[in-house]
Short mmCIF file of C-alpha atoms in Angstrom, two decimals:
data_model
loop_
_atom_site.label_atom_id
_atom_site.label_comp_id
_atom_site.label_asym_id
_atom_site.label_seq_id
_atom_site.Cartn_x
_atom_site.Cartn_y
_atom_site.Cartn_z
CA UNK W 1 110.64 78.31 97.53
CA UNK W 2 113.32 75.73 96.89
CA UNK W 3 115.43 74.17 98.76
CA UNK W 4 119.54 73.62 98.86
CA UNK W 5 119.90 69.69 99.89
CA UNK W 6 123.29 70.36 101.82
CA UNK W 7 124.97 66.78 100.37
CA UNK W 8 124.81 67.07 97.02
CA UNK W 9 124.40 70.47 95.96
CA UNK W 10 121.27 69.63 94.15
CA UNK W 11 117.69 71.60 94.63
CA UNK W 12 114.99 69.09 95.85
CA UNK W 13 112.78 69.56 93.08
CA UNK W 14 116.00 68.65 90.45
CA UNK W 15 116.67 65.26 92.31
CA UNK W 16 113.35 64.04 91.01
CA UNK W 17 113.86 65.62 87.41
CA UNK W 18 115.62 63.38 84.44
CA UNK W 19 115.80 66.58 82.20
CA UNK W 20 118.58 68.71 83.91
CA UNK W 21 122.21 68.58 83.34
CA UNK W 22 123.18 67.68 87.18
CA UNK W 23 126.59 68.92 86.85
CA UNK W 24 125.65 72.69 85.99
CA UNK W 25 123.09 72.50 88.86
CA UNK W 26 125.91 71.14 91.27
CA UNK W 27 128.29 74.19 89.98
CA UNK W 28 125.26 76.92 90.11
CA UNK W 29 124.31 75.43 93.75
CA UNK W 30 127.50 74.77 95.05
CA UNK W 31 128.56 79.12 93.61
CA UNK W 32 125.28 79.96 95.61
CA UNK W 33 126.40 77.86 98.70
CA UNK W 34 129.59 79.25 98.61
CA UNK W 35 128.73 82.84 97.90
CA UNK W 36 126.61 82.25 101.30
CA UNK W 37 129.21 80.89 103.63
CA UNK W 38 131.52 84.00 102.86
CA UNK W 39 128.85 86.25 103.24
CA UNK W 40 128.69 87.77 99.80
CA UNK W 41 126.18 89.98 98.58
CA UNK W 42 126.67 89.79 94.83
CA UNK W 43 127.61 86.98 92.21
CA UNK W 44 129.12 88.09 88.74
CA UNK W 45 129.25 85.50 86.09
CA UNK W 46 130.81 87.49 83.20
CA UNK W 47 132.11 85.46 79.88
CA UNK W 48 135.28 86.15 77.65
CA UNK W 49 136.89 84.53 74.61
CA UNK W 50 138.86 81.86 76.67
CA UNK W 51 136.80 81.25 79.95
CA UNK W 52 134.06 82.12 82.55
CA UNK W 53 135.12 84.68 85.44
CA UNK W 54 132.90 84.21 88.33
CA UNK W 55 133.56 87.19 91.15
CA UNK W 56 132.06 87.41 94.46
CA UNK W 57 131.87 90.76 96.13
CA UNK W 58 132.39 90.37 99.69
CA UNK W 59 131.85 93.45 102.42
CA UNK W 60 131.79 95.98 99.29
CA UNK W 61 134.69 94.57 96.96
CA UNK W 62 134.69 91.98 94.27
CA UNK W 63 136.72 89.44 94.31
CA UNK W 64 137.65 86.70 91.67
CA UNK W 65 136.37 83.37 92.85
CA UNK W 66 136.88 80.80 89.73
CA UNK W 67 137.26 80.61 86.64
CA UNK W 68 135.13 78.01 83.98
CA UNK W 69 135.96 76.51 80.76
CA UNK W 70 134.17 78.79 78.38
CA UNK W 71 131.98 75.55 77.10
CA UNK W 72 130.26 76.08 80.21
CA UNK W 73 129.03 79.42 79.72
CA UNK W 74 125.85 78.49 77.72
CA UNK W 75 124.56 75.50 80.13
CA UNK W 76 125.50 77.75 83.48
CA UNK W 77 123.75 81.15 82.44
CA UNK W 78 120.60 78.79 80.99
CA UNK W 79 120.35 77.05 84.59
CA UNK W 80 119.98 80.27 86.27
CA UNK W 81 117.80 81.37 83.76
CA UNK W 82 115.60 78.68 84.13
CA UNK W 83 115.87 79.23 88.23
CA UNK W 84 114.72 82.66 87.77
CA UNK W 85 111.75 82.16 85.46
CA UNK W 86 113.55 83.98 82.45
CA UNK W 87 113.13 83.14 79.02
CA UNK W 88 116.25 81.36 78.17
CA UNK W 89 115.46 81.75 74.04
CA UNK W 90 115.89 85.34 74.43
CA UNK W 91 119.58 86.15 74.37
CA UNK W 92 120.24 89.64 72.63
CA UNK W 93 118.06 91.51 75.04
CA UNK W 94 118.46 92.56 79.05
CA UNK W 95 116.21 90.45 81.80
CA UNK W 96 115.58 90.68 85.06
CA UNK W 97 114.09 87.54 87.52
CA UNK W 98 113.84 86.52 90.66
CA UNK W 99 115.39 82.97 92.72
CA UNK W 100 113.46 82.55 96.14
CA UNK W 101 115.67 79.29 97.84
CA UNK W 102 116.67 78.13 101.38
CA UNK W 103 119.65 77.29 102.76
CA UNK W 104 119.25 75.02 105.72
CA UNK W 105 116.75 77.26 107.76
CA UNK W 106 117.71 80.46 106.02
CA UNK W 107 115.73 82.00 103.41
CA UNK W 108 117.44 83.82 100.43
CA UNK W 109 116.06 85.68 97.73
CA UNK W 110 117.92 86.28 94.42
CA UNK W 111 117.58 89.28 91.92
CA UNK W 112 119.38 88.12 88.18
CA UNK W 113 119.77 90.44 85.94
CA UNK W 114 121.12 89.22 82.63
CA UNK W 115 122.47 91.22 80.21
CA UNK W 116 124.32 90.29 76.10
CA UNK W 117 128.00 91.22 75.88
CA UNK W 118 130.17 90.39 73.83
CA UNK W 119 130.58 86.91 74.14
CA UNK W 120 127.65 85.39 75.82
CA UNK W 121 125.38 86.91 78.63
CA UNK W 122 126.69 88.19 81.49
CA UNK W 123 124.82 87.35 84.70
CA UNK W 124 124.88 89.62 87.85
CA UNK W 125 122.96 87.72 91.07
CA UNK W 126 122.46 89.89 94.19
CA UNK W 127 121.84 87.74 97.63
CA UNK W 128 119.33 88.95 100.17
CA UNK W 129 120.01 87.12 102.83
CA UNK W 130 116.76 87.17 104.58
CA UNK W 131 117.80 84.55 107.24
CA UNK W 132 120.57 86.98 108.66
CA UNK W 133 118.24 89.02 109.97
CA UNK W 134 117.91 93.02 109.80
CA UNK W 135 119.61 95.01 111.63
CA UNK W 136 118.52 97.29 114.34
CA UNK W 137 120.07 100.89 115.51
CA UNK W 138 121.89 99.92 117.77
CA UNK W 139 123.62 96.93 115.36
CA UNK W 140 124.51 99.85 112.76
CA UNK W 141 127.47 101.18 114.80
CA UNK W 142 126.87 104.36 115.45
CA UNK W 143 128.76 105.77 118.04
CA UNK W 144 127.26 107.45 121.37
CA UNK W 145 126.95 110.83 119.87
CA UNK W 146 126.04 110.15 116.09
CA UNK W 147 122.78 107.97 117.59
CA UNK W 148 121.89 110.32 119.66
CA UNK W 149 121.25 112.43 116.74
CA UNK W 150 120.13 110.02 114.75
CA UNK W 151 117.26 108.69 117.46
CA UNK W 152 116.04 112.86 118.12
CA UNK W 153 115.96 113.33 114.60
CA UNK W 154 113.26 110.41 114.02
CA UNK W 155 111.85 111.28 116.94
CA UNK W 156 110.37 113.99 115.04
CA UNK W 157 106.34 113.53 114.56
CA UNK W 158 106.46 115.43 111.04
CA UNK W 159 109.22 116.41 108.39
CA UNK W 160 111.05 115.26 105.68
CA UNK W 161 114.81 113.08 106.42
CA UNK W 162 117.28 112.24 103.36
CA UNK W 163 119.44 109.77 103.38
CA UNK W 164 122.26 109.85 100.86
CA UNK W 165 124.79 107.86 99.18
CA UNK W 166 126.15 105.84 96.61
CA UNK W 167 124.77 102.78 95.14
CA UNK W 168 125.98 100.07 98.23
CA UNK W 169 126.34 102.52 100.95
CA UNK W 170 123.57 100.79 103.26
CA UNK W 171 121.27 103.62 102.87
CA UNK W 172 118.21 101.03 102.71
CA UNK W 173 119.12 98.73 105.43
CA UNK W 174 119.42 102.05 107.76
CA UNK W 175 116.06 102.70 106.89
CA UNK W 176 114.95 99.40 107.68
CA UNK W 177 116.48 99.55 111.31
CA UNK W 178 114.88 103.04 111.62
CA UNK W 179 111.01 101.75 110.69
CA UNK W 180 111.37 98.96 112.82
CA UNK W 181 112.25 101.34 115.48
CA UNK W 182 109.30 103.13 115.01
CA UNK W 183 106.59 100.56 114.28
CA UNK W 184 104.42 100.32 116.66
CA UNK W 185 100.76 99.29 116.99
CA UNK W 186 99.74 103.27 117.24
CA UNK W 187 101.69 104.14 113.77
CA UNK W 188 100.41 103.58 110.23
CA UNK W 189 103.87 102.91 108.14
CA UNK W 190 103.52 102.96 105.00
CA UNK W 191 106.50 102.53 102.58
CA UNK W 192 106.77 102.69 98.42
CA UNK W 193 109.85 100.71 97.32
CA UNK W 194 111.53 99.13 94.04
CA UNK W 195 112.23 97.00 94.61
CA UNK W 196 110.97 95.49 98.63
CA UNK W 197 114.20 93.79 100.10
CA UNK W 198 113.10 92.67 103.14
CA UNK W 199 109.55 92.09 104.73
CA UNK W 200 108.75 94.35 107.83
CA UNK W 201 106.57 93.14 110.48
CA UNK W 202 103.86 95.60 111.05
CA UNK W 203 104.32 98.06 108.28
CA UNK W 204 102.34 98.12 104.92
CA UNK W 205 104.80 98.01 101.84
CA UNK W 206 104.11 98.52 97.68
CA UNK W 207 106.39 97.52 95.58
CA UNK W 208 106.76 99.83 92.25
CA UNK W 209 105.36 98.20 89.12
CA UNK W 210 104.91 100.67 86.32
CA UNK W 211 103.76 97.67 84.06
CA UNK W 212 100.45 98.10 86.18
CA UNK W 213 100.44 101.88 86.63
CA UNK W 214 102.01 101.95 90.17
CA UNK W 215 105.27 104.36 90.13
CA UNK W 216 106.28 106.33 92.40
CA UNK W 217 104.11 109.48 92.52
CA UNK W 218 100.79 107.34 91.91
CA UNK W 219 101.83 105.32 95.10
CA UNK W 220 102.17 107.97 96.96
CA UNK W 221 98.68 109.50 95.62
CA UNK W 222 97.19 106.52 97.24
CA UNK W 223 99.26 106.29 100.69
CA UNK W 224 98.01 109.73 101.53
CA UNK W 225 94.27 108.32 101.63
CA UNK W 226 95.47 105.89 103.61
CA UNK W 227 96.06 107.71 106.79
CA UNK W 228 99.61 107.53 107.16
CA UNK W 229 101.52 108.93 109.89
CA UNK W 230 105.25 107.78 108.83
CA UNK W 231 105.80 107.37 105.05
CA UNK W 232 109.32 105.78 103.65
CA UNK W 233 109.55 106.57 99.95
CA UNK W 234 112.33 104.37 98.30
CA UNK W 235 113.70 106.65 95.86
CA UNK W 236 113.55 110.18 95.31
CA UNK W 237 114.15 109.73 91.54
CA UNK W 238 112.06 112.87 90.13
CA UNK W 239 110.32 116.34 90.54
CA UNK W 240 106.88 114.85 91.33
CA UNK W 241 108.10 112.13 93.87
CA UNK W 242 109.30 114.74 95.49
CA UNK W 243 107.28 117.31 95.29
CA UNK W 244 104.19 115.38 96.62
CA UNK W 245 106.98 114.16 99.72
CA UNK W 246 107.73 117.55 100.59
CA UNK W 247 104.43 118.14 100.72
CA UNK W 248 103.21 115.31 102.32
CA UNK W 249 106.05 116.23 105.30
CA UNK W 250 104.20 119.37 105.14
CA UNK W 251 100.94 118.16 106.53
CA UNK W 252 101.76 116.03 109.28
CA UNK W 253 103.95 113.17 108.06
CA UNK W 254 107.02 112.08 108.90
CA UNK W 255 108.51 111.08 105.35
CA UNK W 256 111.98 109.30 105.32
CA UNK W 257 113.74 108.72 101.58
CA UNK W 258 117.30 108.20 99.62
CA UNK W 259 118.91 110.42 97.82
CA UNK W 260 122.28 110.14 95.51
CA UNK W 261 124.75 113.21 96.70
CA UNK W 262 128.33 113.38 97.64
CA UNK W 263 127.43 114.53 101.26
CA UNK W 264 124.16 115.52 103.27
CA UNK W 265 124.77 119.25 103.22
CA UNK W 266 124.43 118.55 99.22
CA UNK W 267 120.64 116.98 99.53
CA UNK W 268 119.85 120.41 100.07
CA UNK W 269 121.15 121.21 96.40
CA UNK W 270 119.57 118.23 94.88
CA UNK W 271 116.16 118.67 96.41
CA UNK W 272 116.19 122.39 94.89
CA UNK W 273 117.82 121.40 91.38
CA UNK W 274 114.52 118.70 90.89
CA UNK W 275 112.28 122.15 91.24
CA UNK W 276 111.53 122.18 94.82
CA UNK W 277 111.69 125.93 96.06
CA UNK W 278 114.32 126.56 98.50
CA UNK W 279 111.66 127.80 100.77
CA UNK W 280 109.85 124.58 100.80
CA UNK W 281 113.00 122.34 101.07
CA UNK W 282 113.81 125.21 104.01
CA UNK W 283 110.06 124.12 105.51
CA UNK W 284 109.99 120.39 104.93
CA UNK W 285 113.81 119.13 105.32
CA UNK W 286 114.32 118.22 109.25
CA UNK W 287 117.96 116.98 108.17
CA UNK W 288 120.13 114.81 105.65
CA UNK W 289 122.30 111.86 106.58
CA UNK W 290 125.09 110.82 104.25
CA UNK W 291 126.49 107.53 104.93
CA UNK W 292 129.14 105.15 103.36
CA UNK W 293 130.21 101.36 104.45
CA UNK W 294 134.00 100.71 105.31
CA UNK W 295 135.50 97.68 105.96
CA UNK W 296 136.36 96.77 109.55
CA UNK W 297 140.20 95.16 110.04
CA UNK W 298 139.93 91.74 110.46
CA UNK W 299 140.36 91.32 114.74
CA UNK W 300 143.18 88.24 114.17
CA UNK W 301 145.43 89.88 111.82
CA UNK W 302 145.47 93.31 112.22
CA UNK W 303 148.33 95.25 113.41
CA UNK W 304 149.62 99.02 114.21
CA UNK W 305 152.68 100.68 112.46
CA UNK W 306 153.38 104.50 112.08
CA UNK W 307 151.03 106.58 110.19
CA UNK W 308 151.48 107.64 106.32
CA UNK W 309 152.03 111.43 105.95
CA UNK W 310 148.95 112.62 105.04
CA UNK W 311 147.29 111.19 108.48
CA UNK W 312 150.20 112.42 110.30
CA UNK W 313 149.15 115.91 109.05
CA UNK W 314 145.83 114.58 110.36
CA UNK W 315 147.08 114.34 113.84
CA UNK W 316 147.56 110.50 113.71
CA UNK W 317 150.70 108.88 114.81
CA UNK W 318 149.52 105.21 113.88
CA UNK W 319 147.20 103.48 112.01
CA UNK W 320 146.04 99.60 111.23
CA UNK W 321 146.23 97.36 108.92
CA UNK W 322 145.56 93.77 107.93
CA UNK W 323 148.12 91.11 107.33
CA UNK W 324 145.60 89.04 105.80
CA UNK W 325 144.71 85.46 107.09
CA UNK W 326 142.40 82.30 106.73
CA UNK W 327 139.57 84.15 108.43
CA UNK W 328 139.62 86.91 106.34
CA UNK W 329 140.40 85.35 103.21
CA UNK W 330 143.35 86.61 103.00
CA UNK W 331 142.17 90.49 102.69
CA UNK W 332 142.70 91.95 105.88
CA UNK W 333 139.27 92.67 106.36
CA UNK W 334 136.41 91.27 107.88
CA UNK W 335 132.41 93.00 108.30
CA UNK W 336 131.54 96.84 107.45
CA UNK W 337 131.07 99.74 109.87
CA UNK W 338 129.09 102.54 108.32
CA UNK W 339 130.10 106.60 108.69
CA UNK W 340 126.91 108.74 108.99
CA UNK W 341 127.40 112.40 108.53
CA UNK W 342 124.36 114.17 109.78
CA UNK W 343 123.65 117.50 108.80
CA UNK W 344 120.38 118.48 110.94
CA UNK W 345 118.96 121.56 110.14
CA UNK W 346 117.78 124.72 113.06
CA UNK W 347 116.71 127.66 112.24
CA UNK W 348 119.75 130.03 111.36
CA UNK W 349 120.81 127.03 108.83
CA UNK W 350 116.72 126.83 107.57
CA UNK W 351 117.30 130.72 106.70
CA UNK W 352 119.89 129.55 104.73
CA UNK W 353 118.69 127.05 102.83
CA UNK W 354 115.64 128.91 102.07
CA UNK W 355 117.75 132.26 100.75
CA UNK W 356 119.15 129.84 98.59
CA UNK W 357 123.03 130.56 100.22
CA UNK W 358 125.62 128.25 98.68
CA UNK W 359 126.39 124.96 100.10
CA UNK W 360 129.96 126.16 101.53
CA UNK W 361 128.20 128.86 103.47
CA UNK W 362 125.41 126.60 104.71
CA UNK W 363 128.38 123.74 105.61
CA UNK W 364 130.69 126.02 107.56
CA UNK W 365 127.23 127.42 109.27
CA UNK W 366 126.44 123.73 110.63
CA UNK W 367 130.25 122.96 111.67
CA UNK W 368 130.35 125.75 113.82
CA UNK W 369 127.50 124.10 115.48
CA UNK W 370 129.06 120.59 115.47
CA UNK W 371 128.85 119.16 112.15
CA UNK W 372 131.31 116.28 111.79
CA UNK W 373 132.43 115.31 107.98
CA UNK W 374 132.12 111.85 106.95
CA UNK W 375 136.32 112.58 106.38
CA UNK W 376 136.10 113.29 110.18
CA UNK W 377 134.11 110.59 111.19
CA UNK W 378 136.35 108.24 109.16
CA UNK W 379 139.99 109.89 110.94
CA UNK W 380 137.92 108.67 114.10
CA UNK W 381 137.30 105.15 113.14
CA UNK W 382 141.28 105.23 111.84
CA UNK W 383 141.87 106.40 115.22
CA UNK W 384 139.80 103.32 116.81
CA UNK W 385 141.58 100.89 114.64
CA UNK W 386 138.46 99.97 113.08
CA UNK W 387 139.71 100.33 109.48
CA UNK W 388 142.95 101.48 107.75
CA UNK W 389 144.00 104.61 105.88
CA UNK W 390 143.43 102.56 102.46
CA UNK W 391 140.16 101.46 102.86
CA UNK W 392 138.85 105.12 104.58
CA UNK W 393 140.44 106.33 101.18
CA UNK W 394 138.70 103.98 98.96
CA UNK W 395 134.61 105.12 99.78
CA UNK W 396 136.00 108.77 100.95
CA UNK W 397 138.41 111.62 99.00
CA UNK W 398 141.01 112.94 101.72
CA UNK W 399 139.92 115.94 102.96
CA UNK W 400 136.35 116.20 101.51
CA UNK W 401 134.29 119.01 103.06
CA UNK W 402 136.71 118.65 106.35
CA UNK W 403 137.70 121.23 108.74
CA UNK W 404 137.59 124.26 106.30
CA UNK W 405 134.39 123.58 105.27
CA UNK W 406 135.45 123.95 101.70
CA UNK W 407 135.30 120.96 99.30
CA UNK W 408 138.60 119.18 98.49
#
């Protein structure tokens, strides 16, 4: 793994070297130090006719960062290239590498993905920050109730739990905080993932490679003669991966995966509409979690004023916002809290499912017995002043599934 000499910008192993261009690895080092300081997860490095646009996306927005001559286009995207161990010849088709580098006493690791566009190759870098440390249950920011819930649901010595979500909603790094809750020396964890983010201390982890035969479902063959108790399956991407994960939940496991819905009531739906009976998905599912990432109001700059007119119909007589300052950037914003909508399943709702009801029916079933929308669960962070009516609009539609229980 290399190293980021904090002077010059330079990689250790490029001081030494007479064949590099030192200015492109000062500007690619200096991006990646940068991109670091302001906690960004992604770099985008995207070329047009007159320039280079490089965007960091910060706490789930990008962000325009700087923009490059165009003549640097070629020398920057071939010195990441290079960094990632990609073939820097091939420019008309799609690669993916890796950057392993540390940062003081922090170790990153970089996926690239390059891809041709129009004019050039446009490079997106994501930052796993392994230095920063995962986060536990208790650092997700749950409130008293929702980890109650969340701690008797994997609590559970057998079953099947979805987690749902878009792409960025911090569906893995809750799992994370939930196996490292549960590993303990009298657990086998095993987990299938593609690709591994983060190392776990005391649990066994594949990483998908269908170059050598080891997807999803043939992974899983294999974990099962492993003696497994908990099983965390990356992806539910197909009929078979989950098929043999309802199954495996079936006989004894506790199996924990992701799922891509609009809300956890809706995992039910999925499950069913990738071929798993509705009885089995009845049997197997112990509950669904849908979760999304808002931006918390930066704690310098925020202030109160009277509530728009859709909140006040809400109940809310004021909300925050963010001025915007130098600790924030100038956004307003500062960190993410995440909203976790947990739909956990008894038996009345398991009847349900398994008669194959519709998802309204099955939705207004589990409100009556406290089911709190993530719509609801954002109107209570508005009401904390955690975040502000924009930015609870941005990841959530106003009203959606909320007190009627219908969709809207």
């Amino acid at each position: 793994m290399a190293g980021i000499d904090d002077d010059d910008g330079l990689l250790r192993e490029d001081v030494q070297s007479d064949s590099v261009d030192v200015p492109v690895i000062r500007l690619v080092n200096g991006l990646l130090r940068e991109a670091l300081k302001i906690r960004a997860t992604d770099i985008h490095v995207e070329p047009f006719e007159s320039e280079v646009l490089v965007r960091f996306r910060v706490d789930g927005v990008l962000h325009d960062r700087l923009r490059l001559p165009r003549n640097l286009q070629a020398p920057l995207t071939s010195r990441v290239k290079v960094m990632a161990r990609m073939d820097i010849a091939e420019r008309l088709s799609p690669q993916d590498g890796r950057i392993g580098i540390t940062v003081g006493n922090r170790a990153v690791d970089i996926r690239v993905s390059s891809i041709p566009v129009q004019h050039g190759e446009r490079l997106a870098l994501r930052l796993l920050d392994k230095g920063s440390g995962l986060l536990s249950l208790e650092d997700l920011g749950m409130d008293g109730s929702s980890r109650e819930t969340m701690n008797a649901l994997i609590g559970n010595p057998h079953g099947l739990i979805l987690f749902t979500g878009p792409t960025g909603s911090g569906k893995t790094t809750t799992l994370y905080a939930i196996l490292q809750a549960l590993a303990k020396p009298e657990v086998n964890i095993i987990t299938v993932e593609d690709p591994i983010e983060y190392d776990l201390e005391g649990v066994g982890q594949i990483q998908v490679n269908e170059k050598a035969g080891v997807t999803f479902p043939s992974a899983l063959r294999s974990i099962l003669r492993q003696d497994p108790d908990i099983i965390m399956i990356g992806e539910m991407r197909d009929y078979e991966t989950a098929h043999i994960g309802v199954q495996a939940s079936l006989t004894g496991h506790l199996v924990l995966s992701t799922l891509h819905t609009n809300d956890s009531v809706s995992a039910v739906v999925r499950l069913t509409d990738m071929g798993i009976e509705p009885y089995l998905a009845a049997g197997s599912l112990l509950g669904a979690v849908a979760q999304r990432l808002v931006r918390t109001l930066c704690p310098k700059c925020s202030y109160r004023e009277e509530a728009p007119a859709l909140f006040r119909r809400e109940g809310l007589t004021e909300v925050f916002r963010g001025r915007g300052c130098d600790s924030c950037m100038g956004t307003g914003y500062r960190g993410r809290v995440g909203l976790y909508e947990q739909f956990i399943l008894d038996d009345e709702l398991r009847e349900m499912v398994a008669a194959g009801l519709p998802t309204a029916k099955i939705r207004a079933a589990a409100r009556m017995k406290g089911f709190r929308s993530l719509w609801e669960l954002g109107l209570h962070a508005l009401r904390q002043g955690r975040t502000s009516p924009e930015e609870l609009l941005r990841v959530v539609s106003a009203g959606e599934f909320g007190p009627t229980g219908e969709e809207g």
